Coordinates of C-alpha atoms in Angstrom, one line a residue:
X1 CA 0.0 0.0 0.0
X2 CA 1.0 3.6 -0.4
X3 CA 2.6 5.3 2.6
X4 CA 4.9 8.2 3.3
X5 CA 8.2 8.0 5.2
X6 CA 9.6 10.9 7.2
X7 CA 13.2 10.9 8.3
X8 CA 14.1 13.5 10.9
X9 CA 17.4 15.3 11.5
X10 CA 19.6 14.7 14.5
X11 CA 23.2 14.9 13.4
X12 CA 25.0 11.6 13.1
X13 CA 22.2 9.9 14.9
X14 CA 20.4 10.2 11.5
X15 CA 22.5 7.2 10.4
X16 CA 19.9 5.1 12.2
X17 CA 17.6 5.8 9.3
X18 CA 19.6 3.4 7.2
X19 CA 18.6 0.7 9.6
X20 CA 15.0 1.8 9.2
X21 CA 15.3 1.4 5.4
X22 CA 16.8 -2.1 5.9
X23 CA 13.8 -3.2 8.1
X24 CA 11.3 -1.8 5.7
X25 CA 13.0 -3.5 2.8
X26 CA 12.9 -6.8 4.6
X27 CA 9.1 -6.4 5.1
X28 CA 8.6 -5.5 1.4
X29 CA 7.5 -2.0 2.3
X30 CA 8.5 0.7 -0.1
X31 CA 7.4 4.3 0.6
X32 CA 5.7 6.2 -2.2
X33 CA 7.1 9.5 -0.8
X34 CA 10.1 10.1 1.5
X35 CA 10.6 13.4 3.3
X36 CA 13.9 14.2 4.9
X37 CA 15.5 16.8 7.1
X38 CA 19.3 17.3 7.6
X39 CA 20.9 13.8 7.9
X40 CA 17.5 12.3 7.2
X41 CA 17.5 14.2 3.9
X42 CA 21.0 12.9 3.0
X43 CA 19.9 9.3 3.7
X44 CA 16.6 9.8 1.9
X45 CA 18.2 11.4 -1.1
X46 CA 20.8 8.6 -1.5
X47 CA 18.0 6.0 -1.3
X48 CA 15.8 8.0 -3.7
X49 CA 18.7 8.2 -6.2
X50 CA 18.9 4.4 -6.3
X51 CA 21.6 3.6 -3.8
X52 CA 21.1 0.2 -2.2
X53 CA 20.8 -0.1 1.6
X54 CA 23.8 -2.4 1.8
X55 CA 26.0 0.2 0.2
X56 CA 24.7 2.9 2.5
X57 CA 25.5 0.7 5.5
X58 CA 29.0 0.1 4.3
X59 CA 29.6 3.8 3.6
X60 CA 28.2 4.8 7.1
X61 CA 30.5 2.3 8.9
X62 CA 33.5 3.7 7.0
X63 CA 32.6 7.4 7.7
X64 CA 35.2 9.3 9.8
X65 CA 35.1 12.8 11.3
X66 CA 37.5 14.2 8.7
X67 CA 35.2 13.0 5.9
X68 CA 32.6 15.5 7.1
X69 CA 34.1 18.1 9.5
X70 CA 37.1 20.2 8.6
X71 CA 37.6 23.5 10.3
X72 CA 37.5 26.5 8.0
X73 CA 40.8 27.9 9.4
X74 CA 41.3 30.4 6.5
X75 CA 37.8 31.9 6.7
X76 CA 38.0 32.2 10.4
X77 CA 41.4 33.8 10.3
X78 CA 40.6 36.3 7.6
X79 CA 37.0 37.1 8.3
X80 CA 36.8 36.3 12.0
X81 CA 33.2 36.9 13.1
X82 CA 32.0 37.3 9.5
X83 CA 33.1 33.8 8.7
X84 CA 29.9 31.9 7.5
X85 CA 30.6 28.8 9.5
X86 CA 33.0 26.8 11.6
X87 CA 33.4 24.0 9.1
X88 CA 34.2 23.9 5.4
X89 CA 31.7 23.0 2.8
X90 CA 33.9 20.8 0.6
X91 CA 33.8 17.5 2.5
X92 CA 30.0 17.4 2.5
X93 CA 29.9 18.5 -1.2
X94 CA 32.1 15.5 -2.1
X95 CA 29.9 13.1 -0.3
X96 CA 26.8 14.5 -2.0
X97 CA 28.4 14.5 -5.5
X98 CA 29.2 10.9 -5.0
X99 CA 25.8 9.8 -3.7
X100 CA 23.4 11.8 -5.9
X101 CA 25.6 13.5 -8.5
X102 CA 23.9 16.3 -10.6
X103 CA 20.4 14.9 -10.4
X104 CA 17.4 17.2 -10.0
X105 CA 14.3 16.0 -8.1
X106 CA 12.7 15.0 -11.4
X107 CA 15.5 12.6 -12.1
X108 CA 15.2 10.5 -8.9
X109 CA 13.9 6.9 -8.8
X110 CA 11.6 7.7 -5.8
X111 CA 9.7 10.8 -4.9
X112 CA 11.6 12.9 -2.4
X113 CA 11.0 16.2 -0.5
X114 CA 13.9 17.9 1.3
X115 CA 13.0 20.3 4.1
X116 CA 15.0 23.6 4.4
X117 CA 14.4 27.1 5.6
X118 CA 15.2 30.3 3.7
X119 CA 17.7 31.9 6.1
X120 CA 16.7 35.5 5.0
X121 CA 12.9 35.2 5.0
X122 CA 12.5 32.4 7.6
X123 CA 10.1 30.6 5.2
X124 CA 10.0 26.8 5.2
X125 CA 10.9 25.5 1.7
X126 CA 10.3 21.9 0.7
X127 CA 12.4 21.2 -2.4
X128 CA 10.8 18.6 -4.6
X129 CA 7.3 20.0 -4.6
X130 CA 5.8 21.0 -7.9
X131 CA 7.6 24.2 -9.0
X132 CA 10.5 23.3 -6.8
X133 CA 11.5 20.1 -8.4
X134 CA 14.0 21.4 -10.9
X135 CA 16.5 22.2 -8.2
X136 CA 19.8 20.3 -7.6
X137 CA 19.2 17.5 -5.1
X138 CA 22.8 17.9 -3.8
X139 CA 22.3 21.6 -3.2
X140 CA 19.0 21.1 -1.4
X141 CA 20.4 18.3 0.8
X142 CA 23.5 20.4 1.6
X143 CA 21.2 23.3 2.7
X144 CA 19.1 20.9 4.8
X145 CA 22.3 19.8 6.6
X146 CA 23.6 23.3 7.0
X147 CA 23.0 23.9 10.7
X148 CA 23.7 27.6 11.2
X149 CA 27.2 28.3 12.4
X150 CA 28.3 24.7 11.7
X151 CA 28.0 24.7 7.9
X152 CA 27.4 27.7 5.6
X153 CA 23.9 28.3 4.0
X154 CA 23.6 27.1 0.4
X155 CA 22.1 28.9 -2.5
X156 CA 19.3 26.8 -4.1
X157 CA 17.6 28.3 -7.1
X158 CA 18.3 31.9 -5.9
X159 CA 17.4 31.3 -2.2
X160 CA 19.9 31.0 0.6
X161 CA 18.7 28.0 2.6
X162 CA 19.8 26.3 5.8
X163 CA 18.8 23.3 8.0
X164 CA 15.0 22.8 7.9
X165 CA 15.2 21.4 11.5
X166 CA 15.1 25.0 12.6
X167 CA 11.4 25.2 11.7
X168 CA 10.3 21.6 11.5
X169 CA 12.5 18.6 12.3
X170 CA 9.7 16.1 11.8
X171 CA 7.7 17.4 8.8
X172 CA 4.8 15.0 9.1
X173 CA 2.2 17.6 8.1
X174 CA 3.9 18.1 4.8
X175 CA 4.0 14.3 4.2
X176 CA 0.3 14.0 5.1
X177 CA -0.7 16.8 2.8
X178 CA 1.4 15.7 -0.2
X179 CA 1.5 11.9 0.1
X180 CA -1.0 9.1 0.2
X181 CA -2.0 6.7 3.0
X182 CA -0.4 6.4 6.4
X183 CA 2.8 8.2 7.5
X184 CA 5.7 6.4 9.1
X185 CA 7.8 9.0 11.0
X186 CA 11.2 8.3 12.4
X187 CA 12.4 10.7 15.0
X188 CA 16.0 10.6 16.1
X189 CA 16.1 14.2 17.3
X190 CA 14.3 13.9 20.6
X191 CA 16.3 15.6 23.3
X192 CA 14.4 14.8 26.5
X193 CA 16.9 12.2 27.9
X194 CA 19.3 13.6 30.5
X195 CA 23.0 13.5 29.7
X196 CA 25.7 14.6 32.1
X197 CA 28.6 16.9 31.6
X198 CA 27.4 18.7 28.4
X199 CA 28.7 22.0 29.9
X200 CA 32.3 20.7 29.8
X201 CA 32.3 19.4 26.2
X202 CA 33.0 22.5 24.1
X203 CA 31.1 24.7 21.7
X204 CA 30.0 22.1 19.1
X205 CA 28.6 19.7 21.6
X206 CA 26.9 22.3 23.7
X207 CA 25.4 24.0 20.6
X208 CA 24.3 20.7 19.2
X209 CA 22.6 19.7 22.5
X210 CA 20.7 23.0 22.5
X211 CA 19.5 22.5 19.0
X212 CA 18.6 18.9 19.9
X213 CA 16.4 20.1 22.8
X214 CA 14.6 22.6 20.5
X215 CA 14.0 20.0 17.8
X216 CA 12.5 17.6 20.4
X217 CA 10.1 20.3 21.7
X218 CA 9.1 21.3 18.1
X219 CA 8.3 17.7 17.2
X220 CA 6.1 17.3 20.3
X221 CA 4.1 20.5 19.5
X222 CA 3.5 19.1 16.0
X223 CA 2.3 15.7 17.2
X224 CA 0.3 16.8 20.2
X225 CA -2.9 17.6 18.2
X226 CA -2.4 14.9 15.5
X227 CA -5.6 13.5 14.0
X228 CA -5.3 12.1 10.5
X229 CA -3.9 10.2 8.6
X230 CA -2.7 7.4 10.9
X231 CA 0.9 8.0 11.9
X232 CA 3.3 5.3 13.0
X233 CA 5.9 7.1 15.2
X234 CA 9.3 5.3 15.5
X235 CA 11.8 6.6 18.1
X236 CA 15.0 4.6 18.1
X237 CA 16.8 4.6 21.4
X238 CA 19.6 7.0 20.4
X239 CA 18.9 9.9 22.7
X240 CA 22.1 9.3 24.7
X241 CA 24.2 9.4 21.6
X242 CA 25.8 12.8 20.9
X243 CA 24.8 14.5 17.6
X244 CA 28.4 14.4 16.3
X245 CA 29.6 11.0 17.6
X246 CA 31.4 9.0 14.9
X247 CA 32.1 6.0 17.1
X248 CA 28.5 4.8 17.5
X249 CA 27.6 4.0 13.9
X250 CA 27.1 0.3 14.3
X251 CA 24.8 0.9 17.3
X252 CA 22.8 3.5 15.3
X253 CA 22.2 1.2 12.3
X254 CA 21.2 -1.7 14.6
X255 CA 18.9 0.5 16.7
X256 CA 17.1 2.0 13.7
X257 CA 16.5 -1.6 12.4
X258 CA 15.3 -2.9 15.8
X259 CA 13.0 0.0 16.5
X260 CA 11.3 -0.3 13.1
X261 CA 10.6 -4.0 13.4
X262 CA 9.4 -3.5 17.0
X263 CA 6.9 -0.7 16.0
X264 CA 5.6 -2.6 13.0
X265 CA 5.3 -5.9 15.1
X266 CA 2.9 -4.0 17.4
X267 CA 0.5 -3.3 14.5
X268 CA -1.7 -6.4 14.6
X269 CA -2.4 -6.6 10.9
X270 CA 0.1 -4.2 9.4
X271 CA -0.4 -0.7 8.0
X272 CA -3.6 -1.8 6.3
X273 CA -5.2 -2.4 9.6
X274 CA -4.7 1.1 11.1
X275 CA -7.8 3.1 12.1
X276 CA -8.4 6.4 10.2
X277 CA -6.2 8.5 12.4
X278 CA -4.1 8.8 15.6
X279 CA -0.6 7.9 16.5
X280 CA 0.6 4.3 16.7
X281 CA 1.5 1.9 18.1
X282 CA -0.5 2.1 21.3
X283 CA 1.0 0.6 24.4
X284 CA -0.4 -0.1 27.9
X285 CA 1.6 1.5 30.6
X286 CA 1.6 2.0 34.4
X287 CA 2.4 5.5 35.7
X288 CA 4.1 6.0 39.0
X289 CA 5.3 8.9 41.1
X290 CA 8.3 8.6 43.4
X291 CA 7.2 10.5 46.5
X292 CA 10.7 10.9 47.8
X293 CA 11.7 12.8 44.6
X294 CA 8.6 14.8 44.2
X295 CA 9.0 18.4 45.3
X296 CA 5.4 19.4 44.8
X297 CA 5.9 21.9 42.0
X298 CA 2.5 20.9 40.4
X299 CA 3.7 20.9 36.8
X300 CA 2.5 17.4 36.1
X301 CA -1.0 18.2 37.3
X302 CA -1.0 21.4 35.2
X303 CA 0.2 19.6 32.1
X304 CA -2.0 16.5 32.4
X305 CA -4.7 16.9 35.0
X306 CA -6.5 13.8 33.8
X307 CA -3.7 11.6 35.0
X308 CA -2.1 13.6 37.8
X309 CA -3.3 15.5 40.9
X310 CA -1.8 17.1 44.1
X311 CA -2.6 15.4 47.4
X312 CA -3.2 17.1 50.8
X313 CA 0.6 17.2 51.4
X314 CA 1.3 19.0 48.2
X315 CA 2.8 16.0 46.5
X316 CA 1.8 14.6 43.1
X317 CA -0.3 11.5 42.9
X318 CA -1.6 9.4 39.9
X319 CA -5.3 9.5 39.2
X320 CA -5.2 6.9 36.5
X321 CA -2.4 4.4 37.2
X322 CA -2.9 2.2 34.1
X323 CA -3.5 3.8 30.8
X324 CA -2.7 3.6 27.1
X325 CA -0.1 5.7 25.5
X326 CA 1.6 6.2 22.1
X327 CA 5.3 6.5 21.3
X328 CA 4.8 10.3 21.8
X329 CA 4.6 9.5 25.5
X330 CA 3.5 11.9 28.1
X331 CA 4.8 15.5 28.3
X332 CA 4.3 15.5 32.0
X333 CA 6.9 12.8 32.5
X334 CA 9.5 14.7 30.5
X335 CA 8.6 18.0 32.2
X336 CA 9.1 16.7 35.8
X337 CA 12.2 18.7 37.1
X338 CA 13.2 16.0 39.5
X339 CA 12.4 12.9 37.3
X340 CA 10.0 11.7 39.9
X341 CA 7.5 10.3 37.3
X342 CA 8.2 6.9 35.7
X343 CA 6.3 4.9 33.1
X344 CA 6.6 1.1 32.8
X345 CA 5.0 -0.9 30.0
X346 CA 2.6 -3.6 31.1
X347 CA 0.8 -6.5 29.2
X348 CA -2.3 -5.4 27.4

């Protein structure tokens, strides 16, 4: 059946998308539309251009830091604060020239949209839409990877564009409006998991962590009111991997593969069986509050009063202990400043 696939940004964590493609291939599922952002756009473009999953896996495992990031010493020395970015454009240009060549969106084997933002106007631009499909795929993907300050913006058909994750790191609305059937969305940019010592890791890691948190919040806002079409949300367990870590590639590939099979296994009769809307798969969970950790701030009850309340002692309690939830999870859990709320999956 027809379905759309959305691949989020998330730095090197986006290599997990290759594992996603492997799992879909094994199940005989081929998206009729793929929408990519940042690293998700690079993986999507390579696949849409006809690259095989095995080749993408081999290339990912061989990728080293110097293949992507080389400091723009000359620009920074001569132009100082006017330097367009910390890193040079040439390494990524070489990768894209090798993977997609000089193709435009009209030349691809599979339909592709690449999410970017016009850095001057702030407008979201989805290259590959009608009227925007004569652009160079390589230029559009470079722009989608150009996190401001890290890589320079790229001119695409007269517009200077940068990383689309700034405005929408999980463009499921675009996929729903343009594509047919359900949407499978793979989010590797969620930044809600705590990681220690970020403040000591330097500019690139600190900046990347900040962007990661923003991307996660934007995705939650997009999904909070989701109605139709049915959306299968896949969140590989890669939150503890840094955005620019080159030593976790094997784990990322395996986790994208595992998470995809797990999510699809939870759909009783496959994509065809999904109801008209909502986020899937649905899980049964038990919610608990650790009274020793709770400080009584009341944020959980304010965010989700159906599930949480405050007792006579000013501590949070659970109104509905067992409930169903989607992979989006519960914002109250992630908003608790003391991590007093926990969620454990239970048998249906």
